[in-house]
């Protein structure tokens, strides 16, 4: 009888493992206790986009936000210092400002790209992200979307350069610098540079909201966020 009982127990346990493996193959939308973990993480990211990224679209949203302000690339720092030495400091200041203006303008048009990207988060991704560090959701979004985002964001930045007059300002700056005797000629790809810097700034601001939701109970502004991140609190 003991042998029969042991065989039955082995069969039951084996069946449970097979059943769990079968369950794991089906798409899941619910988490612990029937809580929609995926939905909660998507809401958190959408909050980051709507609450924080929107701030970047305002005048001085980049330029006066030290966390994301776009500074000159290394190869242009000598351009900046050279212009200031010959009394063209105001032109150098304007050059820096219009780079940030282009980013501020571009983010207005690019925000829907980030919103669409959030929709692709799977339940498995959500479980891993929830139990990760304070910016795991942002890192996931950055890792899975950066290549596609760059392809869409770059032409927006290019158009914004023309819209805010950054192309003319920087053509003037480069021409002035290149005309300085004995200066090493420069011709930087500012569209590429500002595209990358603007994307970095956007992800930084999304991370701010994610950290708020993870660490500040008052930032969990819906029942779903409260339930989902209560799971994280217990880890």
PDB file of N, CA and C in Angstrom, residues 162-217:
ATOM      1  N   UNK A 162      14.931  73.776 -38.065  1.00  0.00           N
ATOM      2  CA  UNK A 162      14.521  74.820 -39.003  1.00  0.00           C
ATOM      3  C   UNK A 162      13.426  75.691 -38.397  1.00  0.00           C
ATOM      4  N   UNK A 163      12.520  75.066 -37.666  1.00  0.00           N
ATOM      5  CA  UNK A 163      11.380  75.780 -37.097  1.00  0.00           C
ATOM      6  C   UNK A 163      11.807  76.840 -36.092  1.00  0.00           C
ATOM      7  N   UNK A 164      12.776  76.515 -35.248  1.00  0.00           N
ATOM      8  CA  UNK A 164      13.208  77.460 -34.208  1.00  0.00           C
ATOM      9  C   UNK A 164      14.413  78.291 -34.654  1.00  0.00           C
ATOM     10  N   UNK A 165      14.878  78.057 -35.876  1.00  0.00           N
ATOM     11  CA  UNK A 165      15.991  78.846 -36.399  1.00  0.00           C
ATOM     12  C   UNK A 165      17.363  78.377 -35.971  1.00  0.00           C
ATOM     13  N   UNK A 166      17.442  77.169 -35.405  1.00  0.00           N
ATOM     14  CA  UNK A 166      18.723  76.662 -34.918  1.00  0.00           C
ATOM     15  C   UNK A 166      19.698  76.400 -36.061  1.00  0.00           C
ATOM     16  N   UNK A 167      19.168  75.984 -37.216  1.00  0.00           N
ATOM     17  CA  UNK A 167      20.042  75.698 -38.360  1.00  0.00           C
ATOM     18  C   UNK A 167      20.782  76.958 -38.808  1.00  0.00           C
ATOM     19  N   UNK A 168      20.085  78.079 -38.876  1.00  0.00           N
ATOM     20  CA  UNK A 168      20.705  79.338 -39.303  1.00  0.00           C
ATOM     21  C   UNK A 168      21.711  79.838 -38.266  1.00  0.00           C
ATOM     22  N   UNK A 169      21.334  79.740 -36.990  1.00  0.00           N
ATOM     23  CA  UNK A 169      22.236  80.192 -35.923  1.00  0.00           C
ATOM     24  C   UNK A 169      23.537  79.409 -35.962  1.00  0.00           C
ATOM     25  N   UNK A 170      23.411  78.082 -36.101  1.00  0.00           N
ATOM     26  CA  UNK A 170      24.619  77.271 -36.065  1.00  0.00           C
ATOM     27  C   UNK A 170      25.427  77.320 -37.351  1.00  0.00           C
ATOM     28  N   UNK A 171      24.789  77.578 -38.464  1.00  0.00           N
ATOM     29  CA  UNK A 171      25.543  77.817 -39.702  1.00  0.00           C
ATOM     30  C   UNK A 171      26.402  79.064 -39.535  1.00  0.00           C
ATOM     31  N   UNK A 172      25.812  80.085 -38.915  1.00  0.00           N
ATOM     32  CA  UNK A 172      26.543  81.323 -38.648  1.00  0.00           C
ATOM     33  C   UNK A 172      27.699  81.089 -37.680  1.00  0.00           C
ATOM     34  N   UNK A 173      27.419  80.339 -36.615  1.00  0.00           N
ATOM     35  CA  UNK A 173      28.453  80.059 -35.618  1.00  0.00           C
ATOM     36  C   UNK A 173      29.625  79.300 -36.236  1.00  0.00           C
ATOM     37  N   UNK A 174      29.315  78.248 -36.976  1.00  0.00           N
ATOM     38  CA  UNK A 174      30.368  77.425 -37.578  1.00  0.00           C
ATOM     39  C   UNK A 174      31.179  78.233 -38.589  1.00  0.00           C
ATOM     40  N   UNK A 175      30.498  79.041 -39.387  1.00  0.00           N
ATOM     41  CA  UNK A 175      31.196  79.862 -40.368  1.00  0.00           C
ATOM     42  C   UNK A 175      32.123  80.868 -39.675  1.00  0.00           C
ATOM     43  N   UNK A 176      31.629  81.495 -38.588  1.00  0.00           N
ATOM     44  CA  UNK A 176      32.446  82.447 -37.839  1.00  0.00           C
ATOM     45  C   UNK A 176      33.692  81.761 -37.284  1.00  0.00           C
ATOM     46  N   UNK A 177      33.478  80.588 -36.697  1.00  0.00           N
ATOM     47  CA  UNK A 177      34.601  79.869 -36.099  1.00  0.00           C
ATOM     48  C   UNK A 177      35.600  79.421 -37.159  1.00  0.00           C
ATOM     49  N   UNK A 178      35.103  78.847 -38.242  1.00  0.00           N
ATOM     50  CA  UNK A 178      35.983  78.336 -39.292  1.00  0.00           C
ATOM     51  C   UNK A 178      36.776  79.443 -39.987  1.00  0.00           C
ATOM     52  N   UNK A 179      36.304  80.690 -39.847  1.00  0.00           N
ATOM     53  CA  UNK A 179      37.013  81.817 -40.467  1.00  0.00           C
ATOM     54  C   UNK A 179      38.129  82.362 -39.585  1.00  0.00           C
ATOM     55  N   UNK A 180      38.181  81.892 -38.329  1.00  0.00           N
ATOM     56  CA  UNK A 180      39.251  82.320 -37.419  1.00  0.00           C
ATOM     57  C   UNK A 180      40.572  81.716 -37.892  1.00  0.00           C
ATOM     58  N   UNK A 181      41.599  82.529 -38.101  1.00  0.00           N
ATOM     59  CA  UNK A 181      42.882  82.006 -38.582  1.00  0.00           C
ATOM     60  C   UNK A 181      43.426  80.874 -37.705  1.00  0.00           C
ATOM     61  N   UNK A 182      43.910  79.827 -38.363  1.00  0.00           N
ATOM     62  CA  UNK A 182      44.560  78.675 -37.726  1.00  0.00           C
ATOM     63  C   UNK A 182      43.595  77.790 -36.920  1.00  0.00           C
ATOM     64  N   UNK A 183      42.315  78.048 -37.015  1.00  0.00           N
ATOM     65  CA  UNK A 183      41.360  77.179 -36.301  1.00  0.00           C
ATOM     66  C   UNK A 183      41.159  75.890 -37.086  1.00  0.00           C
ATOM     67  N   UNK A 184      40.948  74.805 -36.347  1.00  0.00           N
ATOM     68  CA  UNK A 184      40.677  73.520 -36.987  1.00  0.00           C
ATOM     69  C   UNK A 184      39.213  73.477 -37.374  1.00  0.00           C
ATOM     70  N   UNK A 185      38.949  73.279 -38.659  1.00  0.00           N
ATOM     71  CA  UNK A 185      37.587  73.346 -39.177  1.00  0.00           C
ATOM     72  C   UNK A 185      36.698  72.279 -38.525  1.00  0.00           C
ATOM     73  N   UNK A 186      35.462  72.652 -38.247  1.00  0.00           N
ATOM     74  CA  UNK A 186      34.499  71.711 -37.660  1.00  0.00           C
ATOM     75  C   UNK A 186      33.218  71.706 -38.495  1.00  0.00           C
ATOM     76  N   UNK A 187      32.554  70.589 -38.485  1.00  0.00           N
ATOM     77  CA  UNK A 187      31.259  70.467 -39.163  1.00  0.00           C
ATOM     78  C   UNK A 187      30.458  69.368 -38.470  1.00  0.00           C
ATOM     79  N   UNK A 188      30.030  69.622 -37.240  1.00  0.00           N
ATOM     80  CA  UNK A 188      29.380  68.574 -36.425  1.00  0.00           C
ATOM     81  C   UNK A 188      27.979  68.235 -36.896  1.00  0.00           C
ATOM     82  N   UNK A 189      27.570  66.998 -36.626  1.00  0.00           N
ATOM     83  CA  UNK A 189      26.199  66.575 -36.929  1.00  0.00           C
ATOM     84  C   UNK A 189      25.344  66.894 -35.713  1.00  0.00           C
ATOM     85  N   UNK A 190      24.840  68.112 -35.653  1.00  0.00           N
ATOM     86  CA  UNK A 190      24.083  68.540 -34.483  1.00  0.00           C
ATOM     87  C   UNK A 190      22.711  67.877 -34.407  1.00  0.00           C
ATOM     88  N   UNK A 191      22.145  67.493 -35.543  1.00  0.00           N
ATOM     89  CA  UNK A 191      20.850  66.817 -35.527  1.00  0.00           C
ATOM     90  C   UNK A 191      20.952  65.497 -34.773  1.00  0.00           C
ATOM     91  N   UNK A 192      21.990  64.727 -35.085  1.00  0.00           N
ATOM     92  CA  UNK A 192      22.218  63.455 -34.398  1.00  0.00           C
ATOM     93  C   UNK A 192      22.461  63.683 -32.912  1.00  0.00           C
ATOM     94  N   UNK A 193      23.288  64.668 -32.595  1.00  0.00           N
ATOM     95  CA  UNK A 193      23.634  64.944 -31.195  1.00  0.00           C
ATOM     96  C   UNK A 193      22.406  65.344 -30.388  1.00  0.00           C
ATOM     97  N   UNK A 194      21.621  66.281 -30.901  1.00  0.00           N
ATOM     98  CA  UNK A 194      20.447  66.758 -30.160  1.00  0.00           C
ATOM     99  C   UNK A 194      19.385  65.660 -30.072  1.00  0.00           C
ATOM    100  N   UNK A 195      19.272  64.830 -31.106  1.00  0.00           N
ATOM    101  CA  UNK A 195      18.331  63.711 -31.056  1.00  0.00           C
ATOM    102  C   UNK A 195      18.647  62.807 -29.872  1.00  0.00           C
ATOM    103  N   UNK A 196      19.907  62.414 -29.747  1.00  0.00           N
ATOM    104  CA  UNK A 196      20.310  61.533 -28.648  1.00  0.00           C
ATOM    105  C   UNK A 196      20.151  62.198 -27.289  1.00  0.00           C
ATOM    106  N   UNK A 197      20.507  63.480 -27.213  1.00  0.00           N
ATOM    107  CA  UNK A 197      20.388  64.192 -25.949  1.00  0.00           C
ATOM    108  C   UNK A 197      18.927  64.389 -25.537  1.00  0.00           C
ATOM    109  N   UNK A 198      18.078  64.664 -26.515  1.00  0.00           N
ATOM    110  CA  UNK A 198      16.657  64.847 -26.222  1.00  0.00           C
ATOM    111  C   UNK A 198      16.033  63.543 -25.734  1.00  0.00           C
ATOM    112  N   UNK A 199      16.400  62.430 -26.381  1.00  0.00           N
ATOM    113  CA  UNK A 199      15.888  61.130 -25.955  1.00  0.00           C
ATOM    114  C   UNK A 199      16.349  60.804 -24.542  1.00  0.00           C
ATOM    115  N   UNK A 200      17.611  61.098 -24.252  1.00  0.00           N
ATOM    116  CA  UNK A 200      18.130  60.870 -22.900  1.00  0.00           C
ATOM    117  C   UNK A 200      17.342  61.674 -21.877  1.00  0.00           C
ATOM    118  N   UNK A 201      17.040  62.922 -22.223  1.00  0.00           N
ATOM    119  CA  UNK A 201      16.272  63.777 -21.323  1.00  0.00           C
ATOM    120  C   UNK A 201      14.877  63.252 -21.071  1.00  0.00           C
ATOM    121  N   UNK A 202      14.246  62.757 -22.122  1.00  0.00           N
ATOM    122  CA  UNK A 202      12.896  62.202 -21.982  1.00  0.00           C
ATOM    123  C   UNK A 202      12.896  61.007 -21.037  1.00  0.00           C
ATOM    124  N   UNK A 203      13.843  60.102 -21.211  1.00  0.00           N
ATOM    125  CA  UNK A 203      13.907  58.927 -20.347  1.00  0.00           C
ATOM    126  C   UNK A 203      14.235  59.302 -18.905  1.00  0.00           C
ATOM    127  N   UNK A 204      15.034  60.325 -18.720  1.00  0.00           N
ATOM    128  CA  UNK A 204      15.341  60.787 -17.364  1.00  0.00           C
ATOM    129  C   UNK A 204      14.074  61.244 -16.655  1.00  0.00           C
ATOM    130  N   UNK A 205      13.221  61.961 -17.379  1.00  0.00           N
ATOM    131  CA  UNK A 205      12.004  62.477 -16.765  1.00  0.00           C
ATOM    132  C   UNK A 205      10.994  61.359 -16.492  1.00  0.00           C
ATOM    133  N   UNK A 206      10.940  60.368 -17.366  1.00  0.00           N
ATOM    134  CA  UNK A 206      10.079  59.214 -17.115  1.00  0.00           C
ATOM    135  C   UNK A 206      10.555  58.489 -15.853  1.00  0.00           C
ATOM    136  N   UNK A 207      11.870  58.386 -15.704  1.00  0.00           N
ATOM    137  CA  UNK A 207      12.439  57.728 -14.523  1.00  0.00           C
ATOM    138  C   UNK A 207      12.086  58.470 -13.239  1.00  0.00           C
ATOM    139  N   UNK A 208      11.985  59.794 -13.320  1.00  0.00           N
ATOM    140  CA  UNK A 208      11.606  60.588 -12.143  1.00  0.00           C
ATOM    141  C   UNK A 208      10.237  60.157 -11.640  1.00  0.00           C
ATOM    142  N   UNK A 209       9.280  60.028 -12.560  1.00  0.00           N
ATOM    143  CA  UNK A 209       7.928  59.649 -12.161  1.00  0.00           C
ATOM    144  C   UNK A 209       7.871  58.204 -11.684  1.00  0.00           C
ATOM    145  N   UNK A 210       8.632  57.318 -12.335  1.00  0.00           N
ATOM    146  CA  UNK A 210       8.654  55.928 -11.885  1.00  0.00           C
ATOM    147  C   UNK A 210       9.175  55.836 -10.453  1.00  0.00           C
ATOM    148  N   UNK A 211      10.240  56.569 -10.153  1.00  0.00           N
ATOM    149  CA  UNK A 211      10.788  56.550  -8.796  1.00  0.00           C
ATOM    150  C   UNK A 211       9.774  57.091  -7.805  1.00  0.00           C
ATOM    151  N   UNK A 212       9.052  58.150  -8.202  1.00  0.00           N
ATOM    152  CA  UNK A 212       8.028  58.714  -7.322  1.00  0.00           C
ATOM    153  C   UNK A 212       6.980  57.666  -6.966  1.00  0.00           C
ATOM    154  N   UNK A 213       6.518  56.951  -7.978  1.00  0.00           N
ATOM    155  CA  UNK A 213       5.465  55.955  -7.761  1.00  0.00           C
ATOM    156  C   UNK A 213       5.974  54.793  -6.909  1.00  0.00           C
ATOM    157  N   UNK A 214       7.232  54.423  -7.113  1.00  0.00           N
ATOM    158  CA  UNK A 214       7.798  53.301  -6.361  1.00  0.00           C
ATOM    159  C   UNK A 214       8.058  53.657  -4.891  1.00  0.00           C
ATOM    160  N   UNK A 215       8.381  54.906  -4.619  1.00  0.00           N
ATOM    161  CA  UNK A 215       8.828  55.263  -3.270  1.00  0.00           C
ATOM    162  C   UNK A 215       7.871  56.179  -2.510  1.00  0.00           C
ATOM    163  N   UNK A 216       6.918  56.796  -3.201  1.00  0.00           N
ATOM    164  CA  UNK A 216       6.013  57.751  -2.561  1.00  0.00           C
ATOM    165  C   UNK A 216       4.571  57.276  -2.704  1.00  0.00           C
ATOM    166  N   UNK A 217       3.963  56.876  -1.609  1.00  0.00           N
ATOM    167  CA  UNK A 217       2.602  56.345  -1.646  1.00  0.00           C
ATOM    168  C   UNK A 217       1.614  57.352  -2.241  1.00  0.00           C
TER     169      UNK A 217
END
